[in-house]
mmCIF file of C-alpha atoms and ligand atoms in Angstrom:
data_model
loop_
_atom_site.group_PDB
_atom_site.id
_atom_site.type_symbol
_atom_site.label_atom_id
_atom_site.label_comp_id
_atom_site.label_asym_id
_atom_site.label_seq_id
_atom_site.Cartn_x
_atom_site.Cartn_y
_atom_site.Cartn_z
ATOM 1 C CA UNK N 1 -0.143 0.052 0.174
ATOM 2 C CA UNK N 2 1.275 3.514 -1.010
ATOM 3 C CA UNK N 3 -0.272 6.585 0.477
ATOM 4 C CA UNK N 4 -0.710 10.421 0.182
ATOM 5 C CA UNK N 5 -2.600 13.044 1.591
ATOM 6 C CA UNK N 6 -4.411 16.708 0.245
ATOM 7 C CA UNK N 7 -6.332 18.887 2.361
ATOM 8 C CA UNK N 8 -8.152 21.376 0.310
ATOM 9 C CA UNK N 9 -11.004 24.110 1.179
ATOM 10 C CA UNK N 10 -14.397 24.121 -0.384
ATOM 11 C CA UNK N 11 -16.841 27.118 -0.949
ATOM 12 C CA UNK N 12 -19.950 27.285 -2.571
ATOM 13 C CA UNK N 13 -19.316 30.797 -3.395
ATOM 14 C CA UNK N 14 -16.262 29.870 -6.084
ATOM 15 C CA UNK N 15 -17.582 30.991 -9.178
ATOM 16 C CA UNK N 16 -20.351 32.894 -7.981
ATOM 17 C CA UNK N 17 -19.068 35.827 -5.798
ATOM 18 C CA UNK N 18 -15.227 36.036 -7.097
ATOM 19 C CA UNK N 19 -12.542 37.779 -5.306
ATOM 20 C CA UNK N 20 -10.079 39.804 -7.659
ATOM 21 C CA UNK N 21 -8.429 37.701 -10.517
ATOM 22 C CA UNK N 22 -4.879 37.735 -8.866
ATOM 23 C CA UNK N 23 -6.612 35.963 -5.995
ATOM 24 C CA UNK N 24 -8.469 33.717 -7.977
ATOM 25 C CA UNK N 25 -5.203 33.126 -10.268
ATOM 26 C CA UNK N 26 -3.207 32.355 -7.052
ATOM 27 C CA UNK N 27 -6.123 29.593 -5.821
ATOM 28 C CA UNK N 28 -6.137 28.223 -9.470
ATOM 29 C CA UNK N 29 -2.347 27.870 -9.376
ATOM 30 C CA UNK N 30 -2.176 26.056 -5.906
ATOM 31 C CA UNK N 31 -5.085 23.855 -6.958
ATOM 32 C CA UNK N 32 -2.761 22.940 -10.241
ATOM 33 C CA UNK N 33 -0.076 22.036 -7.971
ATOM 34 C CA UNK N 34 -2.506 19.741 -6.159
ATOM 35 C CA UNK N 35 -3.932 18.162 -9.548
ATOM 36 C CA UNK N 36 -0.231 17.709 -10.397
ATOM 37 C CA UNK N 37 0.374 16.148 -7.329
ATOM 38 C CA UNK N 38 -2.146 13.762 -7.456
ATOM 39 C CA UNK N 39 -2.062 12.627 -11.121
ATOM 40 C CA UNK N 40 1.432 12.053 -10.290
ATOM 41 C CA UNK N 41 0.353 9.734 -7.517
ATOM 42 C CA UNK N 42 -1.851 8.346 -9.409
ATOM 43 C CA UNK N 43 -4.374 6.976 -6.839
ATOM 44 C CA UNK N 44 -6.704 3.820 -7.070
ATOM 45 C CA UNK N 45 -8.405 4.926 -4.007
ATOM 46 C CA UNK N 46 -9.607 7.789 -2.799
ATOM 47 C CA UNK N 47 -10.891 8.037 1.111
ATOM 48 C CA UNK N 48 -12.644 11.538 1.097
ATOM 49 C CA UNK N 49 -13.053 12.614 4.575
ATOM 50 C CA UNK N 50 -15.915 15.752 4.121
ATOM 51 C CA UNK N 51 -18.669 17.344 6.053
ATOM 52 C CA UNK N 52 -22.202 17.958 5.325
ATOM 53 C CA UNK N 53 -24.493 21.461 5.600
ATOM 54 C CA UNK N 54 -27.689 19.335 6.451
ATOM 55 C CA UNK N 55 -28.422 17.893 3.136
ATOM 56 C CA UNK N 56 -27.612 14.297 4.198
ATOM 57 C CA UNK N 57 -27.339 14.099 8.020
ATOM 58 C CA UNK N 58 -29.952 15.708 10.322
ATOM 59 C CA UNK N 59 -30.559 15.848 13.963
ATOM 60 C CA UNK N 60 -33.252 13.062 14.017
ATOM 61 C CA UNK N 61 -29.530 10.696 14.381
ATOM 62 C CA UNK N 62 -26.422 12.874 14.097
ATOM 63 C CA UNK N 63 -23.305 10.607 14.234
ATOM 64 C CA UNK N 64 -19.964 11.869 15.008
ATOM 65 C CA UNK N 65 -18.503 10.534 11.809
ATOM 66 C CA UNK N 66 -19.739 8.051 8.987
ATOM 67 C CA UNK N 67 -18.351 6.223 6.660
ATOM 68 C CA UNK N 68 -20.539 5.059 3.072
ATOM 69 C CA UNK N 69 -20.730 1.899 1.455
ATOM 70 C CA UNK N 70 -22.611 4.078 -1.350
ATOM 71 C CA UNK N 71 -23.622 7.587 -1.937
ATOM 72 C CA UNK N 72 -25.234 9.808 -4.101
ATOM 73 C CA UNK N 73 -24.808 13.812 -4.539
ATOM 74 C CA UNK N 74 -27.767 16.150 -4.136
ATOM 75 C CA UNK N 75 -26.419 18.775 -6.424
ATOM 76 C CA UNK N 76 -26.502 21.662 -4.089
ATOM 77 C CA UNK N 77 -25.049 25.287 -5.287
ATOM 78 C CA UNK N 78 -24.461 23.959 -9.069
ATOM 79 C CA UNK N 79 -22.524 21.081 -7.535
ATOM 80 C CA UNK N 80 -22.627 17.694 -9.667
ATOM 81 C CA UNK N 81 -25.505 15.284 -8.911
ATOM 82 C CA UNK N 82 -25.826 11.524 -8.544
ATOM 83 C CA UNK N 83 -23.966 8.826 -7.568
ATOM 84 C CA UNK N 84 -20.544 8.769 -6.476
ATOM 85 C CA UNK N 85 -18.063 5.824 -7.686
ATOM 86 C CA UNK N 86 -18.106 4.265 -4.158
ATOM 87 C CA UNK N 87 -15.816 1.185 -3.843
ATOM 88 C CA UNK N 88 -18.000 -0.903 -2.048
ATOM 89 C CA UNK N 89 -15.832 -3.659 -1.080
ATOM 90 C CA UNK N 90 -12.918 -1.512 -0.281
ATOM 91 C CA UNK N 91 -15.449 0.596 2.033
ATOM 92 C CA UNK N 92 -16.666 -2.236 3.756
ATOM 93 C CA UNK N 93 -12.924 -3.766 4.282
ATOM 94 C CA UNK N 94 -12.033 0.025 5.828
ATOM 95 C CA UNK N 95 -15.173 0.212 8.093
ATOM 96 C CA UNK N 96 -14.323 -3.640 9.608
ATOM 97 C CA UNK N 97 -10.599 -2.275 9.912
ATOM 98 C CA UNK N 98 -11.680 1.177 11.978
ATOM 99 C CA UNK N 99 -14.405 -1.295 14.248
ATOM 100 C CA UNK N 100 -11.632 -3.733 14.967
ATOM 101 C CA UNK N 101 -9.322 -0.944 15.892
ATOM 102 C CA UNK N 102 -11.679 0.280 18.559
ATOM 103 C CA UNK N 103 -13.181 3.456 16.767
ATOM 104 C CA UNK N 104 -17.042 3.551 16.934
ATOM 105 C CA UNK N 105 -17.544 4.503 13.394
ATOM 106 C CA UNK N 106 -21.379 4.227 12.265
ATOM 107 C CA UNK N 107 -21.860 2.799 8.182
ATOM 108 C CA UNK N 108 -24.329 4.352 5.661
ATOM 109 C CA UNK N 109 -25.420 2.014 3.157
ATOM 110 C CA UNK N 110 -26.958 4.988 1.258
ATOM 111 C CA UNK N 111 -25.362 7.916 2.313
ATOM 112 C CA UNK N 112 -26.636 11.423 0.920
ATOM 113 C CA UNK N 113 -23.612 14.086 0.253
ATOM 114 C CA UNK N 114 -23.084 17.412 -0.699
ATOM 115 C CA UNK N 115 -20.965 19.960 -2.359
ATOM 116 C CA UNK N 116 -18.601 19.153 0.669
ATOM 117 C CA UNK N 117 -17.829 15.848 -0.938
ATOM 118 C CA UNK N 118 -18.413 16.958 -4.677
ATOM 119 C CA UNK N 119 -16.221 19.570 -4.984
ATOM 120 C CA UNK N 120 -12.479 18.225 -3.954
ATOM 121 C CA UNK N 121 -13.852 15.516 -6.185
ATOM 122 C CA UNK N 122 -14.703 17.418 -9.272
ATOM 123 C CA UNK N 123 -11.817 19.910 -8.666
ATOM 124 C CA UNK N 124 -8.736 17.503 -8.280
ATOM 125 C CA UNK N 125 -10.711 14.320 -10.769
ATOM 126 C CA UNK N 126 -13.124 16.387 -13.219
ATOM 127 C CA UNK N 127 -15.922 14.490 -11.336
ATOM 128 C CA UNK N 128 -18.110 12.707 -8.800
ATOM 129 C CA UNK N 129 -17.449 9.174 -10.878
ATOM 130 C CA UNK N 130 -14.017 9.587 -12.011
ATOM 131 C CA UNK N 131 -12.180 7.368 -9.108
ATOM 132 C CA UNK N 132 -12.730 4.780 -6.403
ATOM 133 C CA UNK N 133 -13.725 6.442 -3.408
ATOM 134 C CA UNK N 134 -14.649 5.937 0.214
ATOM 135 C CA UNK N 135 -16.515 9.068 1.602
ATOM 136 C CA UNK N 136 -16.503 9.337 5.005
ATOM 137 C CA UNK N 137 -18.756 12.020 6.841
ATOM 138 C CA UNK N 138 -17.192 14.248 9.469
ATOM 139 C CA UNK N 139 -19.640 16.169 11.185
ATOM 140 C CA UNK N 140 -18.166 19.607 11.388
ATOM 141 C CA UNK N 141 -21.074 21.940 11.775
ATOM 142 C CA UNK N 142 -23.967 20.320 14.096
ATOM 143 C CA UNK N 143 -23.231 20.919 17.898
ATOM 144 C CA UNK N 144 -22.336 19.273 20.164
ATOM 145 C CA UNK N 145 -19.172 18.232 18.725
ATOM 146 C CA UNK N 146 -17.065 15.483 20.333
ATOM 147 C CA UNK N 147 -13.151 15.780 20.938
ATOM 148 C CA UNK N 148 -10.806 16.603 17.993
ATOM 149 C CA UNK N 149 -8.728 13.471 20.016
ATOM 150 C CA UNK N 150 -11.651 11.146 18.348
ATOM 151 C CA UNK N 151 -11.170 12.445 14.803
ATOM 152 C CA UNK N 152 -7.546 11.872 15.028
ATOM 153 C CA UNK N 153 -8.609 8.464 16.389
ATOM 154 C CA UNK N 154 -10.444 7.806 13.560
ATOM 155 C CA UNK N 155 -8.107 9.021 11.064
ATOM 156 C CA UNK N 156 -5.218 6.765 12.454
ATOM 157 C CA UNK N 157 -7.389 3.433 12.712
ATOM 158 C CA UNK N 158 -8.766 4.131 9.044
ATOM 159 C CA UNK N 159 -4.882 4.701 8.089
ATOM 160 C CA UNK N 160 -3.906 1.484 9.475
ATOM 161 C CA UNK N 161 -6.600 -0.436 8.081
ATOM 162 C CA UNK N 162 -5.852 0.560 4.517
ATOM 163 C CA UNK N 163 -2.277 -0.779 4.920
ATOM 164 C CA UNK N 164 -3.841 -4.087 4.703
ATOM 165 C CA UNK N 165 -5.151 -2.841 1.548
ATOM 166 C CA UNK N 166 -2.807 -3.608 -1.889
ATOM 167 C CA UNK N 167 -3.798 0.032 -3.087
ATOM 168 C CA UNK N 168 -2.466 3.403 -3.743
ATOM 169 C CA UNK N 169 -4.890 5.755 -1.404
ATOM 170 C CA UNK N 170 -5.075 9.161 -1.310
ATOM 171 C CA UNK N 171 -6.598 10.849 1.660
ATOM 172 C CA UNK N 172 -8.408 13.822 1.182
ATOM 173 C CA UNK N 173 -9.798 16.514 3.644
ATOM 174 C CA UNK N 174 -12.538 19.044 2.341
ATOM 175 C CA UNK N 175 -13.156 22.154 4.303
ATOM 176 C CA UNK N 176 -11.798 24.766 6.574
ATOM 177 C CA UNK N 177 -10.222 26.738 7.436
ATOM 178 C CA UNK N 178 -11.438 29.294 9.527
ATOM 179 C CA UNK N 179 -14.897 30.680 8.240
ATOM 180 C CA UNK N 180 -18.036 31.441 9.642
ATOM 181 C CA UNK N 181 -20.875 31.300 6.692
ATOM 182 C CA UNK N 182 -24.744 31.157 7.369
ATOM 183 C CA UNK N 183 -25.455 27.388 8.089
ATOM 184 C CA UNK N 184 -28.666 27.267 10.125
ATOM 185 C CA UNK N 185 -28.106 26.571 13.967
ATOM 186 C CA UNK N 186 -30.513 24.232 15.680
ATOM 187 C CA UNK N 187 -30.232 25.950 19.166
ATOM 188 C CA UNK N 188 -33.092 28.705 19.193
ATOM 189 C CA UNK N 189 -33.962 28.270 15.701
ATOM 190 C CA UNK N 190 -37.823 28.680 14.691
ATOM 191 C CA UNK N 191 -39.508 25.669 14.647
ATOM 192 C CA UNK N 192 -40.162 25.093 11.006
ATOM 193 C CA UNK N 193 -35.935 25.521 10.695
ATOM 194 C CA UNK N 194 -35.586 23.443 13.854
ATOM 195 C CA UNK N 195 -38.086 20.721 12.271
ATOM 196 C CA UNK N 196 -35.831 20.876 8.877
ATOM 197 C CA UNK N 197 -32.704 20.268 10.474
ATOM 198 C CA UNK N 198 -34.270 17.343 12.692
ATOM 199 C CA UNK N 199 -36.081 15.653 10.221
ATOM 200 C CA UNK N 200 -34.413 16.231 7.289
ATOM 201 C CA UNK N 201 -37.616 17.060 4.792
ATOM 202 C CA UNK N 202 -35.556 18.054 1.168
ATOM 203 C CA UNK N 203 -36.191 21.684 0.646
ATOM 204 C CA UNK N 204 -38.218 22.280 -2.586
ATOM 205 C CA UNK N 205 -36.406 23.901 -5.249
ATOM 206 C CA UNK N 206 -37.538 27.461 -4.386
ATOM 207 C CA UNK N 207 -36.667 27.007 -0.786
ATOM 208 C CA UNK N 208 -33.102 25.747 -1.883
ATOM 209 C CA UNK N 209 -32.515 28.556 -4.344
ATOM 210 C CA UNK N 210 -33.254 30.916 -1.307
ATOM 211 C CA UNK N 211 -30.823 29.573 0.961
ATOM 212 C CA UNK N 212 -28.466 29.700 -1.769
ATOM 213 C CA UNK N 213 -29.151 33.103 -2.608
ATOM 214 C CA UNK N 214 -28.700 33.821 1.236
ATOM 215 C CA UNK N 215 -25.096 32.349 1.151
ATOM 216 C CA UNK N 216 -24.264 34.127 -1.901
ATOM 217 C CA UNK N 217 -25.447 37.929 -0.367
ATOM 218 C CA UNK N 218 -23.582 36.764 2.805
ATOM 219 C CA UNK N 219 -20.171 36.391 0.975
ATOM 220 C CA UNK N 220 -20.968 40.005 -0.470
ATOM 221 C CA UNK N 221 -21.747 41.469 3.015
ATOM 222 C CA UNK N 222 -18.584 39.624 4.437
ATOM 223 C CA UNK N 223 -16.230 41.193 1.535
ATOM 224 C CA UNK N 224 -17.800 44.409 2.028
ATOM 225 C CA UNK N 225 -17.171 44.273 5.544
ATOM 226 C CA UNK N 226 -20.601 44.699 6.961
ATOM 227 C CA UNK N 227 -21.375 41.461 8.505
ATOM 228 C CA UNK N 228 -21.578 40.234 12.068
ATOM 229 C CA UNK N 229 -19.769 36.814 11.051
ATOM 230 C CA UNK N 230 -16.470 36.147 12.954
ATOM 231 C CA UNK N 231 -13.902 37.382 10.810
ATOM 232 C CA UNK N 232 -11.383 34.913 8.846
ATOM 233 C CA UNK N 233 -8.307 34.465 10.920
ATOM 234 C CA UNK N 234 -4.837 34.016 9.046
ATOM 235 C CA UNK N 235 -3.065 33.672 12.205
ATOM 236 C CA UNK N 236 -5.061 31.238 13.360
ATOM 237 C CA UNK N 237 -5.382 29.409 10.080
ATOM 238 C CA UNK N 238 -1.315 29.227 9.642
ATOM 239 C CA UNK N 239 -1.381 27.770 13.426
ATOM 240 C CA UNK N 240 -3.573 24.712 11.871
ATOM 241 C CA UNK N 241 -1.421 24.656 8.630
ATOM 242 C CA UNK N 242 1.793 24.423 10.592
ATOM 243 C CA UNK N 243 0.430 21.942 12.922
ATOM 244 C CA UNK N 244 -0.181 19.663 9.714
ATOM 245 C CA UNK N 245 3.285 20.507 8.045
ATOM 246 C CA UNK N 246 5.337 20.223 11.116
ATOM 247 C CA UNK N 247 3.609 16.454 11.700
ATOM 248 C CA UNK N 248 2.646 17.351 15.020
ATOM 249 C CA UNK N 249 -0.782 15.631 14.989
ATOM 250 C CA UNK N 250 -1.035 15.061 18.838
ATOM 251 C CA UNK N 251 -1.296 18.764 19.440
ATOM 252 C CA UNK N 252 -4.837 18.591 18.245
ATOM 253 C CA UNK N 253 -5.840 16.536 21.039
ATOM 254 C CA UNK N 254 -5.702 19.449 23.167
ATOM 255 C CA UNK N 255 -7.743 22.003 20.612
ATOM 256 C CA UNK N 256 -11.443 22.352 22.309
ATOM 257 C CA UNK N 257 -14.303 23.014 20.358
ATOM 258 C CA UNK N 258 -14.902 26.226 22.163
ATOM 259 C CA UNK N 259 -11.233 27.493 21.043
ATOM 260 C CA UNK N 260 -11.710 26.718 17.203
ATOM 261 C CA UNK N 261 -15.131 28.054 17.486
ATOM 262 C CA UNK N 262 -13.971 31.426 18.747
ATOM 263 C CA UNK N 263 -10.508 31.546 16.462
ATOM 264 C CA UNK N 264 -11.990 30.177 13.444
ATOM 265 C CA UNK N 265 -16.208 30.934 13.320
ATOM 266 C CA UNK N 266 -18.582 28.372 13.828
ATOM 267 C CA UNK N 267 -17.353 26.183 10.622
ATOM 268 C CA UNK N 268 -13.899 26.181 11.329
ATOM 269 C CA UNK N 269 -14.852 22.811 12.764
ATOM 270 C CA UNK N 270 -14.783 21.286 9.321
ATOM 271 C CA UNK N 271 -10.687 21.018 9.550
ATOM 272 C CA UNK N 272 -11.606 17.969 11.258
ATOM 273 C CA UNK N 273 -11.668 16.545 7.909
ATOM 274 C CA UNK N 274 -7.987 17.511 7.368
ATOM 275 C CA UNK N 275 -7.216 16.350 11.013
ATOM 276 C CA UNK N 276 -8.486 12.752 9.939
ATOM 277 C CA UNK N 277 -6.683 13.213 6.683
ATOM 278 C CA UNK N 278 -3.480 13.574 7.937
ATOM 279 C CA UNK N 279 -3.587 11.534 10.898
ATOM 280 C CA UNK N 280 -4.558 8.394 7.784
ATOM 281 C CA UNK N 281 -1.227 9.438 6.151
ATOM 282 C CA UNK N 282 0.776 9.763 9.613
ATOM 283 C CA UNK N 283 -0.508 6.084 10.399
ATOM 284 C CA UNK N 284 1.092 4.766 7.292
ATOM 285 C CA UNK N 285 4.639 6.345 8.242
ATOM 286 C CA UNK N 286 6.114 9.731 8.508
ATOM 287 C CA UNK N 287 5.331 12.292 6.138
ATOM 288 C CA UNK N 288 6.445 15.314 4.366
ATOM 289 C CA UNK N 289 3.841 18.264 3.086
ATOM 290 C CA UNK N 290 5.261 18.894 -0.198
ATOM 291 C CA UNK N 291 3.221 22.152 -1.203
ATOM 292 C CA UNK N 292 1.426 24.659 1.294
ATOM 293 C CA UNK N 293 -0.896 27.457 -0.051
ATOM 294 C CA UNK N 294 -3.296 29.666 2.326
ATOM 295 C CA UNK N 295 -5.254 33.118 0.969
ATOM 296 C CA UNK N 296 -8.045 34.655 3.371
ATOM 297 C CA UNK N 297 -10.619 34.966 0.830
ATOM 298 C CA UNK N 298 -13.861 36.976 2.310
ATOM 299 C CA UNK N 299 -15.535 36.682 -0.918
ATOM 300 C CA UNK N 300 -15.719 32.853 -0.326
ATOM 301 C CA UNK N 301 -16.202 33.219 3.134
ATOM 302 C CA UNK N 302 -13.139 31.168 3.553
ATOM 303 C CA UNK N 303 -9.590 30.984 4.801
ATOM 304 C CA UNK N 304 -8.635 28.873 1.798
ATOM 305 C CA UNK N 305 -6.168 26.372 1.719
ATOM 306 C CA UNK N 306 -4.734 23.509 -0.327
ATOM 307 C CA UNK N 307 -1.877 21.239 0.634
ATOM 308 C CA UNK N 308 -0.278 18.165 -0.285
ATOM 309 C CA UNK N 309 1.517 15.333 1.716
ATOM 310 C CA UNK N 310 3.476 12.070 0.877
ATOM 311 C CA UNK N 311 5.515 9.544 2.638
ATOM 312 C CA UNK N 312 9.205 11.091 3.919
ATOM 313 C CA UNK N 313 11.775 9.061 2.789
ATOM 314 C CA UNK N 314 14.055 10.194 5.290
ATOM 315 C CA UNK N 315 17.162 11.538 3.144
ATOM 316 C CA UNK N 316 18.922 14.552 2.558
ATOM 317 C CA UNK N 317 17.445 15.104 -0.733
ATOM 318 C CA UNK N 318 14.133 15.874 1.051
ATOM 319 C CA UNK N 319 13.851 19.782 0.953
ATOM 320 C CA UNK N 320 11.720 21.626 3.491
ATOM 321 C CA UNK N 321 8.903 23.833 1.982
ATOM 322 C CA UNK N 322 10.509 27.584 0.869
ATOM 323 C CA UNK N 323 8.502 30.330 2.143
ATOM 324 C CA UNK N 324 7.324 31.146 -1.571
ATOM 325 C CA UNK N 325 5.942 27.339 -1.583
ATOM 326 C CA UNK N 326 4.208 27.694 1.805
ATOM 327 C CA UNK N 327 2.133 30.607 1.023
ATOM 328 C CA UNK N 328 2.778 32.603 4.298
HETATM 329 O O1 LIG E 401 -28.451 27.757 4.099
HETATM 330 C C1 LIG E 401 -28.633 27.048 3.654
HETATM 331 O O2 LIG E 401 -29.620 27.124 3.184
HETATM 332 C C2 LIG E 401 -27.088 26.612 2.656
HETATM 333 C C3 LIG E 401 -26.077 27.014 3.783
HETATM 334 C C4 LIG E 401 -24.798 26.285 3.084
HETATM 335 O O3 LIG E 401 -24.582 25.028 2.647
HETATM 336 C C5 LIG E 401 -23.597 26.906 3.618
HETATM 337 C C6 LIG E 401 -22.406 26.382 3.176
HETATM 338 C C7 LIG E 401 -20.956 27.058 3.212
HETATM 339 C C8 LIG E 401 -19.889 26.074 3.392
HETATM 340 O O4 LIG E 401 -19.913 24.760 2.687
HETATM 341 C C9 LIG E 401 -18.676 26.450 3.458
HETATM 342 O O5 LIG E 401 -18.189 27.636 3.753
HETATM 343 O O6 LIG E 401 -17.412 25.719 3.967
HETATM 344 FE FE1 LIG E 402 -18.474 23.653 4.017
#
């Protein structure tokens, strides 16, 4: 088994409320680097850790994380709809491997996913049916959230289980870093909204369009500085990226939900997907980050980051990232 990892922010506002062309070009260049990295690694299995935004998981039953043996996308924010090319056999083997290692994984035989899963597949592979994938939902939105140490344990167990497969496995984390987009909150929600968050009634096309328009408007307000949302936090985002780059994954066990929310906003918890992906890679052996990009993009309500990592050979030929490559 060989392994690699990519962390990639997502935003439903990409292409809908873009920043200056120079910022878009810088992001495109970083994404091109990640795409080239993935192409060179040529994975035959992608373990995709991603959050949901009340399209697939609801308060009626809200697991902290859940692995899918089949999945289909709803097609929100103009993202692709339809079945993902899930490798059911690999998914079942990984689920067994995680459970055998004492992590209480739940399994879905028909997971509904949204742009959180779809965007990285579209960006890196050109579609949701281009590569065998094992989708793993990681709750990063619906409070209460458990300790980050459990996400590291999930990633570690899944990485260890993957070593038993004869595959080239890419661990891919979708989301983060600091951002506070208008995602509904159950606590204090009016009865109609609370009911939708609990029961998961599919929105009508008009309701979906209104929700999407609300997010687009939020991006415009955020970029104009007229908002009550928590600001992007480049210092915190770079602390998070330093932690992954330096392989200090045990540090995340000390990250509290309250600290992450205060520093990075309500959706900063999506960075749990990166924790899982890097913990999985680390479980296969020492690694090194080969590229790192970061830009705060208010128009997308995103501390936007892209990073790639591969196993470290420990030889002198391996150079640490230089300033320009690190995006700092
Ligand atoms: O309010 C709605 O109806 C949908 C909100 C939503 O899905 C927002 C998503 C934002 C992100 O995925 C993000 O910024 O990470
Ligand atoms: Fe998100």
